[in-house]
Amino acid sequence: MKVIVTVLPKTTVLDPQGAATAEAMKHLGLESVRGVRVGKSIQFEAQGADEAKLHEIARDLLSNPVMEDYKLEILP
Amino acid sequence: MKVIVTVLPKTTVLDPQGAATAEAMKHLGLESVRGVRVGKSIQFEAQGADEAKLHEIARDLLSNPVMEDYKLEILP
């Protein structure tokens, strides 16, 4: 199965990279842009993996729970 | 509308960060992990934005087309 883990800064945490990206988008003509968050996407195959183990890895290895939230998607 | 741009290294390009992440996952007990790719996820709101403009921004600003592929998702 394919696993996609998306890690984004928590909405309560300042995201300077997102703010800089928003400015650059406006300069390129996308005036309506709001709320840009820049995070990570980690994608992999893991045949027969246990969902609890995947959550453990997403929480402990792939994200920093103090600053970031993760979303785990498991595709067949 | 909400826009999600996912930027990943091309499959033909070496991904050392992905290789290191795969090793760490195996050490944490996920033996079956394969093909780890580490990229970026950029998420934002852009009311009434033109899809061609969003593709332009994803290609020219958010990704490096020499090394990376992007996927653009537009949610209502």
mmCIF file with all atom_site columns, C-alpha atoms in Angstrom:
data_model
loop_
_atom_site.group_PDB
_atom_site.id
_atom_site.type_symbol
_atom_site.label_atom_id
_atom_site.label_alt_id
_atom_site.label_comp_id
_atom_site.label_asym_id
_atom_site.label_entity_id
_atom_site.label_seq_id
_atom_site.pdbx_PDB_ins_code
_atom_site.Cartn_x
_atom_site.Cartn_y
_atom_site.Cartn_z
_atom_site.occupancy
_atom_site.B_iso_or_equiv
_atom_site.pdbx_formal_charge
_atom_site.auth_seq_id
_atom_site.auth_comp_id
_atom_site.auth_asym_id
_atom_site.auth_atom_id
_atom_site.pdbx_PDB_model_num
ATOM 1   C CA . MET A 1 1  ? 0.000   0.000  0.000   1.00 0.00 ? 1  MET A CA 1
ATOM 2   C CA . LYS A 1 2  ? 1.016   3.593  -0.599  1.00 0.00 ? 2  LYS A CA 1
ATOM 3   C CA . VAL A 1 3  ? 1.349   5.928  2.374   1.00 0.00 ? 3  VAL A CA 1
ATOM 4   C CA . ILE A 1 4  ? 1.329   9.734  2.202   1.00 0.00 ? 4  ILE A CA 1
ATOM 5   C CA . VAL A 1 5  ? 2.250   11.732 5.298   1.00 0.00 ? 5  VAL A CA 1
ATOM 6   C CA . THR A 1 6  ? 1.682   15.487 5.081   1.00 0.00 ? 6  THR A CA 1
ATOM 7   C CA . VAL A 1 7  ? 3.349   17.584 7.765   1.00 0.00 ? 7  VAL A CA 1
ATOM 8   C CA . LEU A 1 8  ? 2.354   21.243 8.157   1.00 0.00 ? 8  LEU A CA 1
ATOM 9   C CA . PRO A 1 9  ? 3.188   23.881 10.759  1.00 0.00 ? 9  PRO A CA 1
ATOM 10  C CA . LYS A 1 10 ? 0.400   24.206 13.331  1.00 0.00 ? 10 LYS A CA 1
ATOM 11  C CA . THR A 1 11 ? -1.925  27.115 12.561  1.00 0.00 ? 11 THR A CA 1
ATOM 12  C CA . THR A 1 12 ? -0.926  28.724 15.874  1.00 0.00 ? 12 THR A CA 1
ATOM 13  C CA . VAL A 1 13 ? 2.760   28.713 14.869  1.00 0.00 ? 13 VAL A CA 1
ATOM 14  C CA . LEU A 1 14 ? 4.259   31.465 12.712  1.00 0.00 ? 14 LEU A CA 1
ATOM 15  C CA . ASP A 1 15 ? 5.231   30.201 9.255   1.00 0.00 ? 15 ASP A CA 1
ATOM 16  C CA . PRO A 1 16 ? 7.804   32.659 7.849   1.00 0.00 ? 16 PRO A CA 1
ATOM 17  C CA . GLN A 1 17 ? 8.385   30.489 4.780   1.00 0.00 ? 17 GLN A CA 1
ATOM 18  C CA . GLY A 1 18 ? 4.650   30.609 4.100   1.00 0.00 ? 18 GLY A CA 1
ATOM 19  C CA . ALA A 1 19 ? 4.599   34.397 4.517   1.00 0.00 ? 19 ALA A CA 1
ATOM 20  C CA . ALA A 1 20 ? 7.517   34.818 2.085   1.00 0.00 ? 20 ALA A CA 1
ATOM 21  C CA . THR A 1 21 ? 5.852   32.473 -0.413  1.00 0.00 ? 21 THR A CA 1
ATOM 22  C CA . ALA A 1 22 ? 2.610   34.468 -0.173  1.00 0.00 ? 22 ALA A CA 1
ATOM 23  C CA . GLU A 1 23 ? 4.494   37.687 -0.993  1.00 0.00 ? 23 GLU A CA 1
ATOM 24  C CA . ALA A 1 24 ? 6.150   36.063 -4.008  1.00 0.00 ? 24 ALA A CA 1
ATOM 25  C CA . MET A 1 25 ? 2.776   34.739 -5.236  1.00 0.00 ? 25 MET A CA 1
ATOM 26  C CA . LYS A 1 26 ? 1.279   38.234 -5.017  1.00 0.00 ? 26 LYS A CA 1
ATOM 27  C CA . HIS A 1 27 ? 4.184   39.612 -7.058  1.00 0.00 ? 27 HIS A CA 1
ATOM 28  C CA . LEU A 1 28 ? 3.400   36.977 -9.696  1.00 0.00 ? 28 LEU A CA 1
ATOM 29  C CA . GLY A 1 29 ? -0.188  38.240 -9.907  1.00 0.00 ? 29 GLY A CA 1
ATOM 30  C CA . LEU A 1 30 ? -2.100  35.988 -7.515  1.00 0.00 ? 30 LEU A CA 1
ATOM 31  C CA . GLU A 1 31 ? -3.559  38.842 -5.453  1.00 0.00 ? 31 GLU A CA 1
ATOM 32  C CA . SER A 1 32 ? -6.207  36.748 -3.691  1.00 0.00 ? 32 SER A CA 1
ATOM 33  C CA . VAL A 1 33 ? -3.754  34.384 -1.959  1.00 0.00 ? 33 VAL A CA 1
ATOM 34  C CA . ARG A 1 34 ? -4.326  33.902 1.793   1.00 0.00 ? 34 ARG A CA 1
ATOM 35  C CA . GLY A 1 35 ? -3.081  31.614 4.535   1.00 0.00 ? 35 GLY A CA 1
ATOM 36  C CA . VAL A 1 36 ? -0.077  30.024 2.850   1.00 0.00 ? 36 VAL A CA 1
ATOM 37  C CA . ARG A 1 37 ? 1.455   27.141 4.844   1.00 0.00 ? 37 ARG A CA 1
ATOM 38  C CA . VAL A 1 38 ? 4.587   25.388 3.676   1.00 0.00 ? 38 VAL A CA 1
ATOM 39  C CA . GLY A 1 39 ? 5.233   21.888 4.958   1.00 0.00 ? 39 GLY A CA 1
ATOM 40  C CA . LYS A 1 40 ? 6.503   18.472 3.931   1.00 0.00 ? 40 LYS A CA 1
ATOM 41  C CA . SER A 1 41 ? 5.079   15.585 1.961   1.00 0.00 ? 41 SER A CA 1
ATOM 42  C CA . ILE A 1 42 ? 6.601   12.153 2.610   1.00 0.00 ? 42 ILE A CA 1
ATOM 43  C CA . GLN A 1 43 ? 5.417   9.356  0.333   1.00 0.00 ? 43 GLN A CA 1
ATOM 44  C CA . PHE A 1 44 ? 6.363   5.679  0.417   1.00 0.00 ? 44 PHE A CA 1
ATOM 45  C CA . GLU A 1 45 ? 5.270   2.079  -0.078  1.00 0.00 ? 45 GLU A CA 1
ATOM 46  C CA . ALA A 1 46 ? 4.872   -0.162 2.979   1.00 0.00 ? 46 ALA A CA 1
ATOM 47  C CA . GLN A 1 47 ? 3.315   -3.538 2.224   1.00 0.00 ? 47 GLN A CA 1
ATOM 48  C CA . GLY A 1 48 ? 1.231   -4.906 5.098   1.00 0.00 ? 48 GLY A CA 1
ATOM 49  C CA . ALA A 1 49 ? 2.240   -2.195 7.561   1.00 0.00 ? 49 ALA A CA 1
ATOM 50  C CA . ASP A 1 50 ? 0.268   -1.724 10.747  1.00 0.00 ? 50 ASP A CA 1
ATOM 51  C CA . GLU A 1 51 ? -1.626  1.583  10.910  1.00 0.00 ? 51 GLU A CA 1
ATOM 52  C CA . ALA A 1 52 ? -0.607  2.186  14.534  1.00 0.00 ? 52 ALA A CA 1
ATOM 53  C CA . LYS A 1 53 ? 3.067   1.785  13.551  1.00 0.00 ? 53 LYS A CA 1
ATOM 54  C CA . LEU A 1 54 ? 2.594   4.282  10.697  1.00 0.00 ? 54 LEU A CA 1
ATOM 55  C CA . HIS A 1 55 ? 1.075   6.814  13.119  1.00 0.00 ? 55 HIS A CA 1
ATOM 56  C CA . GLU A 1 56 ? 4.010   6.259  15.485  1.00 0.00 ? 56 GLU A CA 1
ATOM 57  C CA . ILE A 1 57 ? 6.485   6.949  12.677  1.00 0.00 ? 57 ILE A CA 1
ATOM 58  C CA . ALA A 1 58 ? 4.569   10.006 11.446  1.00 0.00 ? 58 ALA A CA 1
ATOM 59  C CA . ARG A 1 59 ? 4.443   11.441 14.953  1.00 0.00 ? 59 ARG A CA 1
ATOM 60  C CA . ASP A 1 60 ? 7.900   10.536 16.259  1.00 0.00 ? 60 ASP A CA 1
ATOM 61  C CA . LEU A 1 61 ? 10.105  10.602 13.160  1.00 0.00 ? 61 LEU A CA 1
ATOM 62  C CA . LEU A 1 62 ? 8.467   12.632 10.400  1.00 0.00 ? 62 LEU A CA 1
ATOM 63  C CA . SER A 1 63 ? 6.997   15.520 12.396  1.00 0.00 ? 63 SER A CA 1
ATOM 64  C CA . ASN A 1 64 ? 7.780   17.679 15.381  1.00 0.00 ? 64 ASN A CA 1
ATOM 65  C CA . PRO A 1 65 ? 4.555   17.542 17.435  1.00 0.00 ? 65 PRO A CA 1
ATOM 66  C CA . VAL A 1 66 ? 5.421   20.798 19.226  1.00 0.00 ? 66 VAL A CA 1
ATOM 67  C CA . MET A 1 67 ? 5.346   22.814 16.001  1.00 0.00 ? 67 MET A CA 1
ATOM 68  C CA . GLU A 1 68 ? 3.681   20.615 13.397  1.00 0.00 ? 68 GLU A CA 1
ATOM 69  C CA . ASP A 1 69 ? 0.563   18.572 12.693  1.00 0.00 ? 69 ASP A CA 1
ATOM 70  C CA . TYR A 1 70 ? 0.602   15.535 10.432  1.00 0.00 ? 70 TYR A CA 1
ATOM 71  C CA . LYS A 1 71 ? -2.007  13.879 8.246   1.00 0.00 ? 71 LYS A CA 1
ATOM 72  C CA . LEU A 1 72 ? -1.671  10.187 7.388   1.00 0.00 ? 72 LEU A CA 1
ATOM 73  C CA . GLU A 1 73 ? -3.273  8.847  4.192   1.00 0.00 ? 73 GLU A CA 1
ATOM 74  C CA . ILE A 1 74 ? -3.192  5.152  3.337   1.00 0.00 ? 74 ILE A CA 1
ATOM 75  C CA . LEU A 1 75 ? -4.006  4.275  -0.275  1.00 0.00 ? 75 LEU A CA 1
ATOM 76  C CA . PRO A 1 76 ? -4.655  0.715  -1.444  1.00 0.00 ? 76 PRO A CA 1
ATOM 77  C CA . MET B 1 1  ? -11.062 27.730 -2.831  1.00 0.00 ? 1  MET B CA 1
ATOM 78  C CA . LYS B 1 2  ? -8.293  25.761 -1.223  1.00 0.00 ? 2  LYS B CA 1
ATOM 79  C CA . VAL B 1 3  ? -5.218  24.879 -3.245  1.00 0.00 ? 3  VAL B CA 1
ATOM 80  C CA . ILE B 1 4  ? -2.714  22.131 -2.394  1.00 0.00 ? 4  ILE B CA 1
ATOM 81  C CA . VAL B 1 5  ? 0.530   21.915 -4.354  1.00 0.00 ? 5  VAL B CA 1
ATOM 82  C CA . THR B 1 6  ? 2.648   18.821 -3.706  1.00 0.00 ? 6  THR B CA 1
ATOM 83  C CA . VAL B 1 7  ? 6.225   18.971 -4.968  1.00 0.00 ? 7  VAL B CA 1
ATOM 84  C CA . LEU B 1 8  ? 8.286   15.760 -5.069  1.00 0.00 ? 8  LEU B CA 1
ATOM 85  C CA . PRO B 1 9  ? 11.707  14.930 -6.504  1.00 0.00 ? 9  PRO B CA 1
ATOM 86  C CA . LYS B 1 10 ? 11.405  13.280 -9.919  1.00 0.00 ? 10 LYS B CA 1
ATOM 87  C CA . THR B 1 11 ? 11.657  9.507  -9.696  1.00 0.00 ? 11 THR B CA 1
ATOM 88  C CA . THR B 1 12 ? 14.771  9.651  -11.897 1.00 0.00 ? 12 THR B CA 1
ATOM 89  C CA . VAL B 1 13 ? 16.520  11.966 -9.424  1.00 0.00 ? 13 VAL B CA 1
ATOM 90  C CA . LEU B 1 14 ? 18.343  10.631 -6.358  1.00 0.00 ? 14 LEU B CA 1
ATOM 91  C CA . ASP B 1 15 ? 16.562  11.566 -3.122  1.00 0.00 ? 15 ASP B CA 1
ATOM 92  C CA . PRO B 1 16 ? 19.154  11.321 -0.310  1.00 0.00 ? 16 PRO B CA 1
ATOM 93  C CA . GLN B 1 17 ? 16.684  12.686 2.244   1.00 0.00 ? 17 GLN B CA 1
ATOM 94  C CA . GLY B 1 18 ? 14.261  9.938  1.248   1.00 0.00 ? 18 GLY B CA 1
ATOM 95  C CA . ALA B 1 19 ? 16.987  7.293  1.555   1.00 0.00 ? 19 ALA B CA 1
ATOM 96  C CA . ALA B 1 20 ? 17.940  8.525  5.051   1.00 0.00 ? 20 ALA B CA 1
ATOM 97  C CA . THR B 1 21 ? 14.274  8.591  6.083   1.00 0.00 ? 21 THR B CA 1
ATOM 98  C CA . ALA B 1 22 ? 13.817  5.019  4.835   1.00 0.00 ? 22 ALA B CA 1
ATOM 99  C CA . GLU B 1 23 ? 16.766  3.850  6.964   1.00 0.00 ? 23 GLU B CA 1
ATOM 100 C CA . ALA B 1 24 ? 15.327  5.563  10.048  1.00 0.00 ? 24 ALA B CA 1
ATOM 101 C CA . MET B 1 25 ? 11.909  3.986  9.422   1.00 0.00 ? 25 MET B CA 1
ATOM 102 C CA . LYS B 1 26 ? 13.476  0.535  9.219   1.00 0.00 ? 26 LYS B CA 1
ATOM 103 C CA . HIS B 1 27 ? 15.251  1.135  12.533  1.00 0.00 ? 27 HIS B CA 1
ATOM 104 C CA . LEU B 1 28 ? 11.856  1.991  14.032  1.00 0.00 ? 28 LEU B CA 1
ATOM 105 C CA . GLY B 1 29 ? 10.505  -1.385 12.909  1.00 0.00 ? 29 GLY B CA 1
ATOM 106 C CA . LEU B 1 30 ? 8.894   -0.644 9.538   1.00 0.00 ? 30 LEU B CA 1
ATOM 107 C CA . GLU B 1 31 ? 10.853  -3.276 7.617   1.00 0.00 ? 31 GLU B CA 1
ATOM 108 C CA . SER B 1 32 ? 8.622   -3.253 4.539   1.00 0.00 ? 32 SER B CA 1
ATOM 109 C CA . VAL B 1 33 ? 9.214   0.405  3.633   1.00 0.00 ? 33 VAL B CA 1
ATOM 110 C CA . ARG B 1 34 ? 10.197  1.057  -0.006  1.00 0.00 ? 34 ARG B CA 1
ATOM 111 C CA . GLY B 1 35 ? 10.550  4.047  -2.323  1.00 0.00 ? 35 GLY B CA 1
ATOM 112 C CA . VAL B 1 36 ? 10.533  6.896  0.176   1.00 0.00 ? 36 VAL B CA 1
ATOM 113 C CA . ARG B 1 37 ? 10.349  10.336 -1.458  1.00 0.00 ? 37 ARG B CA 1
ATOM 114 C CA . VAL B 1 38 ? 10.498  13.514 0.612   1.00 0.00 ? 38 VAL B CA 1
ATOM 115 C CA . GLY B 1 39 ? 9.055   16.682 -0.873  1.00 0.00 ? 39 GLY B CA 1
ATOM 116 C CA . LYS B 1 40 ? 7.028   19.766 -0.054  1.00 0.00 ? 40 LYS B CA 1
ATOM 117 C CA . SER B 1 41 ? 3.377   20.481 0.524   1.00 0.00 ? 41 SER B CA 1
ATOM 118 C CA . ILE B 1 42 ? 2.228   24.074 -0.024  1.00 0.00 ? 42 ILE B CA 1
ATOM 119 C CA . GLN B 1 43 ? -1.364  24.832 0.947   1.00 0.00 ? 43 GLN B CA 1
ATOM 120 C CA . PHE B 1 44 ? -3.269  28.100 0.595   1.00 0.00 ? 44 PHE B CA 1
ATOM 121 C CA . GLU B 1 45 ? -6.568  29.818 -0.087  1.00 0.00 ? 45 GLU B CA 1
ATOM 122 C CA . ALA B 1 46 ? -7.008  31.709 -3.381  1.00 0.00 ? 46 ALA B CA 1
ATOM 123 C CA . GLN B 1 47 ? -10.544 32.903 -4.032  1.00 0.00 ? 47 GLN B CA 1
ATOM 124 C CA . GLY B 1 48 ? -11.463 32.990 -7.710  1.00 0.00 ? 48 GLY B CA 1
ATOM 125 C CA . ALA B 1 49 ? -7.954  32.216 -8.936  1.00 0.00 ? 49 ALA B CA 1
ATOM 126 C CA . ASP B 1 50 ? -7.417  31.125 -12.513 1.00 0.00 ? 50 ASP B CA 1
ATOM 127 C CA . GLU B 1 51 ? -6.227  27.529 -12.866 1.00 0.00 ? 51 GLU B CA 1
ATOM 128 C CA . ALA B 1 52 ? -3.630  28.449 -15.514 1.00 0.00 ? 52 ALA B CA 1
ATOM 129 C CA . LYS B 1 53 ? -2.154  31.039 -13.122 1.00 0.00 ? 53 LYS B CA 1
ATOM 130 C CA . LEU B 1 54 ? -1.990  28.424 -10.350 1.00 0.00 ? 54 LEU B CA 1
ATOM 131 C CA . HIS B 1 55 ? -0.114  26.046 -12.672 1.00 0.00 ? 55 HIS B CA 1
ATOM 132 C CA . GLU B 1 56 ? 2.265   28.876 -13.603 1.00 0.00 ? 56 GLU B CA 1
ATOM 133 C CA . ILE B 1 57 ? 2.986   29.548 -9.914  1.00 0.00 ? 57 ILE B CA 1
ATOM 134 C CA . ALA B 1 58 ? 3.388   25.844 -9.087  1.00 0.00 ? 58 ALA B CA 1
ATOM 135 C CA . ARG B 1 59 ? 5.812   25.384 -11.988 1.00 0.00 ? 59 ARG B CA 1
ATOM 136 C CA . ASP B 1 60 ? 7.819   28.622 -11.802 1.00 0.00 ? 60 ASP B CA 1
ATOM 137 C CA . LEU B 1 61 ? 7.813   29.510 -8.097  1.00 0.00 ? 61 LEU B CA 1
ATOM 138 C CA . LEU B 1 62 ? 7.031   26.437 -6.008  1.00 0.00 ? 62 LEU B CA 1
ATOM 139 C CA . SER B 1 63 ? 8.984   23.771 -7.844  1.00 0.00 ? 63 SER B CA 1
ATOM 140 C CA . ASN B 1 64 ? 12.211  23.317 -9.747  1.00 0.00 ? 64 ASN B CA 1
ATOM 141 C CA . PRO B 1 65 ? 11.107  21.599 -12.972 1.00 0.00 ? 65 PRO B CA 1
ATOM 142 C CA . VAL B 1 66 ? 14.599  20.204 -13.580 1.00 0.00 ? 66 VAL B CA 1
ATOM 143 C CA . MET B 1 67 ? 14.542  18.137 -10.386 1.00 0.00 ? 67 MET B CA 1
ATOM 144 C CA . GLU B 1 68 ? 10.922  18.078 -9.228  1.00 0.00 ? 68 GLU B CA 1
ATOM 145 C CA . ASP B 1 69 ? 7.403   17.281 -10.327 1.00 0.00 ? 69 ASP B CA 1
ATOM 146 C CA . TYR B 1 70 ? 4.377   19.046 -8.877  1.00 0.00 ? 70 TYR B CA 1
ATOM 147 C CA . LYS B 1 71 ? 0.764   18.029 -8.400  1.00 0.00 ? 71 LYS B CA 1
ATOM 148 C CA . LEU B 1 72 ? -1.912  20.730 -8.175  1.00 0.00 ? 72 LEU B CA 1
ATOM 149 C CA . GLU B 1 73 ? -5.162  19.992 -6.319  1.00 0.00 ? 73 GLU B CA 1
ATOM 150 C CA . ILE B 1 74 ? -7.995  22.521 -6.218  1.00 0.00 ? 74 ILE B CA 1
ATOM 151 C CA . LEU B 1 75 ? -10.646 21.917 -3.552  1.00 0.00 ? 75 LEU B CA 1
ATOM 152 C CA . PRO B 1 76 ? -13.945 23.811 -3.417  1.00 0.00 ? 76 PRO B CA 1
#
